[in-house]
PDB file of C-alpha atoms in Angstrom:
ATOM      1  CA  MET A 485       0.001  -0.060  -0.456  1.00 98.00           C
ATOM      2  CA  LEU A 486       0.796   3.408  -0.673  1.00 98.00           C
ATOM      3  CA  THR A 487       0.126   6.005   1.925  1.00 98.00           C
ATOM      4  CA  VAL A 488      -0.121   9.882   0.703  1.00 98.00           C
ATOM      5  CA  THR A 489      -0.226  12.591   3.852  1.00 98.00           C
ATOM      6  CA  LEU A 490      -0.583  15.848   2.111  1.00 98.00           C
ATOM      7  CA  ILE A 491       0.437  19.119   4.670  1.00 98.00           C
ATOM      8  CA  ARG A 492      -0.230  22.009   4.007  1.00 97.00           C
ATOM      9  CA  HIS A 493       2.517  24.654   5.614  1.00 96.00           C
ATOM     10  CA  GLY A 494       2.416  26.574   8.567  1.00 94.00           C
ATOM     11  CA  GLU A 495       0.831  30.606   8.692  1.00 92.00           C
ATOM     12  CA  SER A 496       2.650  32.821   6.315  1.00 92.00           C
ATOM     13  CA  THR A 497       2.981  36.666   6.352  1.00 91.00           C
ATOM     14  CA  HIS A 498       0.378  36.951   3.592  1.00 90.00           C
ATOM     15  CA  ASN A 499      -1.679  34.902   5.494  1.00 89.00           C
ATOM     16  CA  VAL A 500      -2.157  36.930   8.304  1.00 87.00           C
ATOM     17  CA  LEU A 501      -2.752  40.320   5.825  1.00 88.00           C
ATOM     18  CA  ALA A 502      -5.496  38.394   3.905  1.00 86.00           C
ATOM     19  CA  LEU A 503      -3.395  38.639   0.825  1.00 92.00           C
ATOM     20  CA  TRP A 504      -3.249  36.990  -2.443  1.00 94.00           C
ATOM     21  CA  SER A 505      -0.027  35.135  -1.912  1.00 93.00           C
ATOM     22  CA  GLY A 506      -0.087  32.524  -4.776  1.00 95.00           C
ATOM     23  CA  CYS A 507       3.598  31.849  -5.877  1.00 95.00           C
ATOM     24  CA  THR A 508       4.945  35.188  -4.207  1.00 94.00           C
ATOM     25  CA  GLU A 509       7.972  33.616  -1.632  1.00 92.00           C
ATOM     26  CA  CYS A 510       6.290  35.068   1.654  1.00 93.00           C
ATOM     27  CA  PRO A 511       7.981  33.546   4.700  1.00 91.00           C
ATOM     28  CA  LEU A 512       6.303  31.681   7.866  1.00 93.00           C
ATOM     29  CA  THR A 513       5.359  34.532  10.905  1.00 89.00           C
ATOM     30  CA  GLU A 514       6.863  34.164  14.294  1.00 78.00           C
ATOM     31  CA  ARG A 515       4.549  31.309  14.259  1.00 72.00           C
ATOM     32  CA  GLU A 516       6.326  29.042  13.235  1.00 78.00           C
ATOM     33  CA  GLN A 517       5.968  27.099  15.908  1.00 89.00           C
ATOM     34  CA  GLN A 518       3.285  25.119  13.577  1.00 92.00           C
ATOM     35  CA  ALA A 519       5.715  23.960  11.384  1.00 94.00           C
ATOM     36  CA  ARG A 520       7.929  22.826  14.580  1.00 95.00           C
ATOM     37  CA  ALA A 521       4.210  21.034  16.721  1.00 95.00           C
ATOM     38  CA  VAL A 522       3.460  19.343  12.958  1.00 97.00           C
ATOM     39  CA  GLY A 523       7.316  17.870  12.227  1.00 97.00           C
ATOM     40  CA  ALA A 524       7.017  16.470  16.122  1.00 97.00           C
ATOM     41  CA  TYR A 525       3.255  15.307  15.333  1.00 97.00           C
ATOM     42  CA  PHE A 526       5.170  12.738  12.734  1.00 98.00           C
ATOM     43  CA  ALA A 527       8.326  11.895  13.888  1.00 98.00           C
ATOM     44  CA  ASP A 528       7.197   8.838  14.689  1.00 97.00           C
ATOM     45  CA  THR A 529       5.830   8.374  11.225  1.00 97.00           C
ATOM     46  CA  GLN A 530       8.900   6.922   8.617  1.00 96.00           C
ATOM     47  CA  PHE A 531       8.376   8.431   5.479  1.00 98.00           C
ATOM     48  CA  THR A 532       9.873   6.757   2.089  1.00 98.00           C
ATOM     49  CA  LYS A 533      10.273  10.581   0.996  1.00 98.00           C
ATOM     50  CA  ILE A 534       9.028  13.936   1.893  1.00 98.00           C
ATOM     51  CA  TYR A 535       8.617  15.987  -1.619  1.00 98.00           C
ATOM     52  CA  ALA A 536       7.459  20.214  -0.862  1.00 98.00           C
ATOM     53  CA  SER A 537       6.827  22.941  -2.476  1.00 98.00           C
ATOM     54  CA  PRO A 538       9.934  25.376  -3.195  1.00 98.00           C
ATOM     55  CA  LEU A 539       8.121  28.347  -1.861  1.00 97.00           C
ATOM     56  CA  PRO A 540       9.666  29.270   2.062  1.00 96.00           C
ATOM     57  CA  ARG A 541       6.381  28.379   3.513  1.00 96.00           C
ATOM     58  CA  ALA A 542       5.871  25.124   2.429  1.00 97.00           C
ATOM     59  CA  ARG A 543       9.522  24.656   2.027  1.00 97.00           C
ATOM     60  CA  ASP A 544      10.278  25.663   5.760  1.00 96.00           C
ATOM     61  CA  THR A 545       7.395  24.047   7.116  1.00 97.00           C
ATOM     62  CA  ALA A 546       8.796  20.891   5.192  1.00 98.00           C
ATOM     63  CA  GLN A 547      12.126  20.956   6.670  1.00 97.00           C
ATOM     64  CA  ALA A 548      10.441  20.779  10.350  1.00 97.00           C
ATOM     65  CA  VAL A 549       8.944  17.969   9.181  1.00 98.00           C
ATOM     66  CA  LEU A 550      12.369  16.624   8.267  1.00 98.00           C
ATOM     67  CA  ASP A 551      14.035  17.680  11.350  1.00 98.00           C
ATOM     68  CA  ALA A 552      12.199  15.726  13.154  1.00 98.00           C
ATOM     69  CA  GLN A 553      12.464  12.949  11.953  1.00 98.00           C
ATOM     70  CA  PRO A 554      14.705   9.899  13.017  1.00 96.00           C
ATOM     71  CA  THR A 555      18.095   9.117  11.767  1.00 95.00           C
ATOM     72  CA  PRO A 556      18.713   8.333   8.945  1.00 96.00           C
ATOM     73  CA  LYS A 557      16.611  10.520   7.656  1.00 98.00           C
ATOM     74  CA  PRO A 558      14.648   9.877   4.579  1.00 98.00           C
ATOM     75  CA  PRO A 559      15.415  11.348   1.353  1.00 98.00           C
ATOM     76  CA  HIS A 560      13.440  14.861   0.176  1.00 98.00           C
ATOM     77  CA  ASP A 561      12.970  17.026  -2.925  1.00 98.00           C
ATOM     78  CA  PHE A 562      11.938  20.603  -1.738  1.00 98.00           C
ATOM     79  CA  THR A 563      11.955  21.757  -5.205  1.00 98.00           C
ATOM     80  CA  ILE A 564       8.624  19.915  -6.980  1.00 98.00           C
ATOM     81  CA  THR A 565       7.329  23.341  -8.942  1.00 98.00           C
ATOM     82  CA  ASP A 566       4.018  21.990  -9.655  1.00 98.00           C
ATOM     83  CA  ILE A 567       2.545  21.280  -6.031  1.00 98.00           C
ATOM     84  CA  ARG A 568       3.518  25.101  -5.800  1.00 98.00           C
ATOM     85  CA  GLU A 569       0.125  27.330  -4.812  1.00 97.00           C
ATOM     86  CA  GLN A 570      -2.016  28.409  -7.686  1.00 97.00           C
ATOM     87  CA  SER A 571      -0.725  31.624  -9.189  1.00 97.00           C
ATOM     88  CA  PHE A 572      -2.661  34.622  -9.235  1.00 97.00           C
ATOM     89  CA  GLY A 573      -0.938  37.193 -11.184  1.00 97.00           C
ATOM     90  CA  ALA A 574      -1.140  40.783 -11.408  1.00 95.00           C
ATOM     91  CA  ALA A 575      -2.952  40.048  -7.970  1.00 95.00           C
ATOM     92  CA  GLU A 576      -0.527  38.755  -5.823  1.00 96.00           C
ATOM     93  CA  GLY A 577       0.719  41.262  -2.819  1.00 94.00           C
ATOM     94  CA  HIS A 578      -2.500  42.693  -3.303  1.00 93.00           C
ATOM     95  CA  GLN A 579      -5.635  42.697  -0.621  1.00 90.00           C
ATOM     96  CA  THR A 580      -9.009  40.734  -1.726  1.00 89.00           C
ATOM     97  CA  CYS A 581     -12.242  42.272  -2.146  1.00 90.00           C
ATOM     98  CA  VAL A 582     -15.680  41.717  -2.803  1.00 89.00           C
ATOM     99  CA  ARG A 583     -16.350  41.943  -5.981  1.00 90.00           C
ATOM    100  CA  GLU A 584     -18.862  45.315  -6.984  1.00 94.00           C
ATOM    101  CA  PRO A 585     -21.689  44.841  -8.566  1.00 92.00           C
ATOM    102  CA  GLY A 586     -22.635  45.787 -12.417  1.00 91.00           C
ATOM    103  CA  LYS A 587     -18.601  46.111 -12.527  1.00 92.00           C
ATOM    104  CA  THR A 588     -16.790  43.496 -15.221  1.00 90.00           C
ATOM    105  CA  PHE A 589     -13.324  42.124 -13.969  1.00 89.00           C
ATOM    106  CA  GLU A 590     -11.372  44.171 -16.135  1.00 91.00           C
ATOM    107  CA  ALA A 591     -12.933  47.241 -14.471  1.00 94.00           C
ATOM    108  CA  HIS A 592     -12.041  45.769 -11.284  1.00 94.00           C
ATOM    109  CA  PHE A 593      -8.467  44.878 -12.252  1.00 91.00           C
ATOM    110  CA  ALA A 594      -8.242  48.103 -14.743  1.00 92.00           C
ATOM    111  CA  GLU A 595      -8.471  49.575 -10.411  1.00 93.00           C
ATOM    112  CA  GLY A 596      -6.043  47.463  -8.856  1.00 91.00           C
ATOM    113  CA  LYS A 597      -8.512  45.075  -7.539  1.00 93.00           C
ATOM    114  CA  TYR A 598      -8.930  41.783  -7.447  1.00 94.00           C
ATOM    115  CA  PRO A 599     -11.709  40.204  -5.952  1.00 93.00           C
ATOM    116  CA  ILE A 600     -12.904  36.948  -4.558  1.00 89.00           C
ATOM    117  CA  LEU A 601     -13.671  34.083  -7.356  1.00 87.00           C
ATOM    118  CA  TYR A 602     -17.009  32.396  -7.243  1.00 86.00           C
ATOM    119  CA  GLU A 603     -16.773  28.109  -7.026  1.00 85.00           C
ATOM    120  CA  SER A 604     -18.601  28.025 -11.065  1.00 89.00           C
ATOM    121  CA  GLU A 605     -15.616  30.264 -12.261  1.00 91.00           C
ATOM    122  CA  LYS A 606     -12.920  27.659 -12.431  1.00 94.00           C
ATOM    123  CA  HIS A 607     -11.897  29.233 -15.639  1.00 95.00           C
ATOM    124  CA  VAL A 608     -11.208  32.958 -14.429  1.00 92.00           C
ATOM    125  CA  ALA A 609      -7.530  33.852 -14.011  1.00 95.00           C
ATOM    126  CA  PHE A 610      -6.484  37.050 -12.413  1.00 95.00           C
ATOM    127  CA  PRO A 611      -3.442  38.852 -15.137  1.00 94.00           C
ATOM    128  CA  GLY A 612      -0.730  37.139 -15.370  1.00 96.00           C
ATOM    129  CA  GLY A 613      -2.136  34.330 -13.107  1.00 97.00           C
ATOM    130  CA  GLU A 614      -3.373  30.505 -13.435  1.00 98.00           C
ATOM    131  CA  SER A 615      -7.213  29.506 -13.029  1.00 97.00           C
ATOM    132  CA  VAL A 616      -8.575  27.081 -10.812  1.00 96.00           C
ATOM    133  CA  ASP A 617      -9.029  24.511 -14.022  1.00 98.00           C
ATOM    134  CA  ASP A 618      -4.941  25.194 -15.068  1.00 98.00           C
ATOM    135  CA  LEU A 619      -4.610  24.706 -11.253  1.00 98.00           C
ATOM    136  CA  MET A 620      -6.324  21.361 -11.890  1.00 98.00           C
ATOM    137  CA  ARG A 621      -4.236  19.750 -14.488  1.00 98.00           C
ATOM    138  CA  ARG A 622      -0.944  20.839 -13.224  1.00 98.00           C
ATOM    139  CA  GLY A 623      -2.313  18.939  -9.670  1.00 98.00           C
ATOM    140  CA  GLU A 624      -2.101  16.158 -12.257  1.00 98.00           C
ATOM    141  CA  LYS A 625       1.219  16.870 -13.870  1.00 98.00           C
ATOM    142  CA  ALA A 626       2.770  16.465 -10.067  1.00 98.00           C
ATOM    143  CA  VAL A 627       0.830  13.140  -9.246  1.00 98.00           C
ATOM    144  CA  ARG A 628       2.096  11.557 -12.050  1.00 98.00           C
ATOM    145  CA  ASP A 629       5.660  12.752 -11.352  1.00 98.00           C
ATOM    146  CA  VAL A 630       5.788  12.576  -8.129  1.00 98.00           C
ATOM    147  CA  VAL A 631       3.246   9.945  -6.797  1.00 98.00           C
ATOM    148  CA  LEU A 632       3.004   7.510  -9.597  1.00 98.00           C
ATOM    149  CA  PRO A 633       6.304   6.166  -9.515  1.00 98.00           C
ATOM    150  CA  HIS A 634       5.533   5.296  -5.795  1.00 98.00           C
ATOM    151  CA  ILE A 635       2.498   3.248  -6.714  1.00 98.00           C
ATOM    152  CA  VAL A 636       4.525   1.266  -9.439  1.00 98.00           C
ATOM    153  CA  ASN A 637       7.060   0.736  -7.173  1.00 98.00           C
ATOM    154  CA  VAL A 638       4.764  -0.618  -4.211  1.00 98.00           C
ATOM    155  CA  ALA A 639       3.022  -2.913  -7.377  1.00 98.00           C
ATOM    156  CA  ARG A 640       6.161  -4.287  -8.436  1.00 97.00           C
ATOM    157  CA  SER A 641       7.670  -5.149  -4.822  1.00 97.00           C
ATOM    158  CA  GLY A 642       4.519  -5.705  -3.052  1.00 96.00           C
ATOM    159  CA  GLY A 643       5.675  -3.674  -0.177  1.00 97.00           C
ATOM    160  CA  ASN A 644       4.680  -0.113   1.572  1.00 98.00           C
ATOM    161  CA  GLU A 645       5.626   2.928   1.291  1.00 98.00           C
ATOM    162  CA  HIS A 646       4.930   6.438   2.917  1.00 98.00           C
ATOM    163  CA  ILE A 647       5.690   9.850   1.125  1.00 98.00           C
ATOM    164  CA  ALA A 648       4.588  13.410   2.128  1.00 98.00           C
ATOM    165  CA  LEU A 649       3.975  16.415   0.015  1.00 98.00           C
ATOM    166  CA  VAL A 650       4.148  20.115   1.899  1.00 98.00           C
ATOM    167  CA  SER A 651       1.943  22.216  -0.352  1.00 98.00           C
ATOM    168  CA  HIS A 652      -0.846  24.935  -0.380  1.00 97.00           C
ATOM    169  CA  GLY A 653      -4.872  24.884   0.581  1.00 95.00           C
ATOM    170  CA  LEU A 654      -6.037  25.290  -2.621  1.00 95.00           C
ATOM    171  CA  CYS A 655      -3.241  22.508  -4.439  1.00 97.00           C
ATOM    172  CA  ILE A 656      -3.553  20.461  -1.872  1.00 97.00           C
ATOM    173  CA  ALA A 657      -7.728  20.106  -2.658  1.00 96.00           C
ATOM    174  CA  GLN A 658      -6.537  19.527  -6.455  1.00 97.00           C
ATOM    175  CA  LEU A 659      -3.676  16.661  -5.728  1.00 98.00           C
ATOM    176  CA  VAL A 660      -5.984  14.758  -3.816  1.00 98.00           C
ATOM    177  CA  SER A 661      -8.886  14.857  -6.603  1.00 98.00           C
ATOM    178  CA  ALA A 662      -6.287  14.632  -8.945  1.00 98.00           C
ATOM    179  CA  ILE A 663      -4.982  11.436  -6.475  1.00 98.00           C
ATOM    180  CA  VAL A 664      -8.602  10.229  -6.493  1.00 98.00           C
ATOM    181  CA  ARG A 665      -9.399  10.132 -10.230  1.00 98.00           C
ATOM    182  CA  LEU A 666      -5.994   7.927 -10.407  1.00 97.00           C
ATOM    183  CA  GLY A 667      -8.705   5.182  -8.951  1.00 96.00           C
ATOM    184  CA  GLY A 668     -11.544   6.197 -10.981  1.00 96.00           C
ATOM    185  CA  GLY A 669     -13.281   7.966  -8.106  1.00 96.00           C
ATOM    186  CA  THR A 670     -13.830  11.816  -7.102  1.00 94.00           C
ATOM    187  CA  TRP A 671     -13.841  13.464  -3.916  1.00 95.00           C
ATOM    188  CA  LYS A 672     -14.661  16.632  -3.013  1.00 88.00           C
ATOM    189  CA  ARG A 673     -13.335  18.424   0.198  1.00 86.00           C
ATOM    190  CA  LYS A 674     -14.932  19.238   3.132  1.00 85.00           C
ATOM    191  CA  GLY A 675     -13.566  22.445   4.156  1.00 84.00           C
ATOM    192  CA  PRO A 676     -10.989  24.583   4.872  1.00 86.00           C
ATOM    193  CA  MET A 677      -7.706  23.386   5.986  1.00 92.00           C
ATOM    194  CA  VAL A 678      -5.795  25.700   8.813  1.00 92.00           C
ATOM    195  CA  ASN A 679      -2.118  25.978   8.642  1.00 94.00           C
ATOM    196  CA  THR A 680       0.064  22.570   8.856  1.00 96.00           C
ATOM    197  CA  ALA A 681      -3.380  20.304   8.217  1.00 96.00           C
ATOM    198  CA  TRP A 682      -3.061  17.627   6.428  1.00 97.00           C
ATOM    199  CA  VAL A 683      -4.872  15.023   4.752  1.00 98.00           C
ATOM    200  CA  ARG A 684      -4.119  11.443   3.984  1.00 98.00           C
ATOM    201  CA  VAL A 685      -4.597   8.968   1.178  1.00 98.00           C
ATOM    202  CA  GLU A 686      -4.407   5.594   0.874  1.00 98.00           C
ATOM    203  CA  VAL A 687      -3.496   3.718  -2.191  1.00 98.00           C
ATOM    204  CA  ARG A 688      -4.075   0.172  -2.731  1.00 98.00           C
ATOM    205  CA  ILE A 689      -2.923  -1.841  -5.374  1.00 97.00           C
ATOM    206  CA  GLN A 690      -5.360  -4.575  -6.591  1.00 96.00           C
ATOM    207  CA  GLY A 691      -4.783  -8.552  -7.674  1.00 92.00           C
ATOM    208  CA  GLU A 692      -1.751 -10.379  -6.903  1.00 92.00           C
ATOM    209  CA  VAL A 693       1.224  -8.512  -6.424  1.00 92.00           C
ATOM    210  CA  PRO A 694       4.060  -8.035  -7.219  1.00 94.00           C
ATOM    211  CA  LEU A 695       3.173  -6.619 -10.795  1.00 94.00           C
ATOM    212  CA  GLN A 696       4.673  -6.385 -13.522  1.00 94.00           C
ATOM    213  CA  VAL A 697       3.939  -2.872 -14.735  1.00 96.00           C
ATOM    214  CA  ALA A 698       5.896  -0.427 -16.763  1.00 97.00           C
ATOM    215  CA  ASP A 699       6.657   2.949 -15.403  1.00 97.00           C
ATOM    216  CA  ASP A 700       3.720   4.744 -16.532  1.00 96.00           C
ATOM    217  CA  GLU A 701       1.143   2.652 -16.044  1.00 97.00           C
ATOM    218  CA  VAL A 702      -1.036   2.812 -13.392  1.00 97.00           C
ATOM    219  CA  PRO A 703      -2.293  -0.498 -11.699  1.00 97.00           C
ATOM    220  CA  ALA A 704      -6.111  -0.923 -11.004  1.00 97.00           C
ATOM    221  CA  ILE A 705      -6.066   1.032  -7.691  1.00 98.00           C
ATOM    222  CA  GLU A 706      -8.202   1.359  -5.079  1.00 98.00           C
ATOM    223  CA  VAL A 707      -8.302   4.954  -3.381  1.00 98.00           C
ATOM    224  CA  THR A 708      -9.555   6.035  -0.067  1.00 98.00           C
ATOM    225  CA  VAL A 709      -9.282   9.247   1.637  1.00 98.00           C
ATOM    226  CA  THR A 710      -8.754   7.913   5.476  1.00 97.00           C
ATOM    227  CA  GLU A 711      -8.127  11.504   7.211  1.00 97.00           C
ATOM    228  CA  GLU A 712      -9.039  15.550   5.848  1.00 96.00           C
ATOM    229  CA  GLY A 713      -8.255  18.812   8.187  1.00 94.00           C
ATOM    230  CA  ARG A 714      -6.285  17.107  10.555  1.00 95.00           C
ATOM    231  CA  ALA A 715      -4.770  18.994  12.976  1.00 94.00           C
ATOM    232  CA  ASP A 716      -4.579  17.626  16.357  1.00 93.00           C
ATOM    233  CA  HIS A 717      -0.723  18.815  16.816  1.00 94.00           C
ATOM    234  CA  LEU A 718      -2.177  22.356  17.098  1.00 92.00           C
ATOM    235  CA  GLU A 719      -3.838  22.365  20.337  1.00 86.00           C
ATOM    236  CA  GLY A 720      -3.265  26.108  21.908  1.00 78.00           C
ATOM    237  CA  LEU A 721      -1.545  27.022  18.971  1.00 74.00           C
ATOM    238  CA  LEU A 722      -4.893  28.160  17.085  1.00 65.00           C
ATOM    239  CA  ASP A 723      -6.321  31.719  17.635  1.00 59.00           C
ATOM    240  CA  GLU A 724     -10.248  31.955  18.619  1.00 48.00           C
ATOM    241  CA  SER A 725     -11.441  33.796  15.159  1.00 51.00           C
ATOM    242  CA  SER A 726     -12.936  31.398  12.968  1.00 46.00           C
ATOM    243  CA  LEU A 727     -11.596  30.057   9.167  1.00 45.00           C
ATOM    244  CA  CYS A 728     -13.235  32.677   7.364  1.00 49.00           C
ATOM    245  CA  GLY A 729     -13.132  34.968   4.552  1.00 48.00           C
ATOM    246  CA  MET A 730      -9.698  34.911   2.783  1.00 48.00           C
ATOM    247  CA  LYS A 731      -8.305  32.621   5.089  1.00 51.00           C
ATOM    248  CA  ALA A 732     -10.378  29.905   4.175  1.00 49.00           C
ATOM    249  CA  ILE A 733      -9.950  30.252   0.450  1.00 51.00           C
ATOM    250  CA  MET A 734      -6.419  29.533   0.942  1.00 54.00           C
ATOM    251  CA  GLY A 735      -6.742  27.074   3.044  1.00 50.00           C
ATOM    252  CA  GLY A 736      -9.170  25.393   0.188  1.00 47.00           C
ATOM    253  CA  GLY A 737     -12.175  26.776   1.020  1.00 45.00           C
ATOM    254  CA  VAL A 738     -14.739  27.840  -1.877  1.00 43.00           C
ATOM    255  CA  VAL A 739     -16.917  30.558  -2.458  1.00 40.00           C
ATOM    256  CA  ASP A 740     -20.492  29.314  -3.767  1.00 43.00           C
ATOM    257  CA  ALA A 741     -22.495  32.655  -3.789  1.00 39.00           C
ATOM    258  CA  LYS A 742     -21.453  36.478  -3.371  1.00 37.00           C
ATOM    259  CA  ILE A 743     -19.449  37.286   0.300  1.00 31.00           C
TER     260      ILE A 743
END
């Protein structure tokens, strides 16, 4: 079986200010104890390999997870650009806002305003940025390039592997969906993730193993999302404010109607 644990990065400076962050290299805040806490939580979990987005907020969170692993440390790769957050182009670094009735996107952009997009607008991108549809395709590529080789290894060996991917709220939602689709299923997130919350997916090979499979072949698999939005490690470290507005959206939440 392959187990995939996907961890959202710790609180960033843009998270605190409710700014569009995307691919901007904003660091963790002084609350970096969140990252240390998630690292300590997984200290007894033996990862086969740890992957991360190269953006500092994800990379530094992944480093905290790696630091807490027992010796010998598992191999790691913190340069996986395809698991970066959705790019928001010209909107990055700008405050989010609510759309003004009767005003087009172009009119908002001309005024330097970048309103929150709705769930139905998956094809819409800010200037120079990515749409949700673009992110979905990038997530599928990441799963093929990063996760599938481990599925193939497990199918060939009949063994077990456990990998960690440290990424971003919106990207994690697409990564989980893409892994589930490999098994022919569908998945819809229950809600947004707080910083350093995690999701777990189990991929079980069907039939007798070991199997002979090509490097790019998806064997018959059963995919199950077993944990979602877990944040046990943050007891005492969360603020009392609800996960709403931009905090919810960056945590992988959606907006179905005007807010």
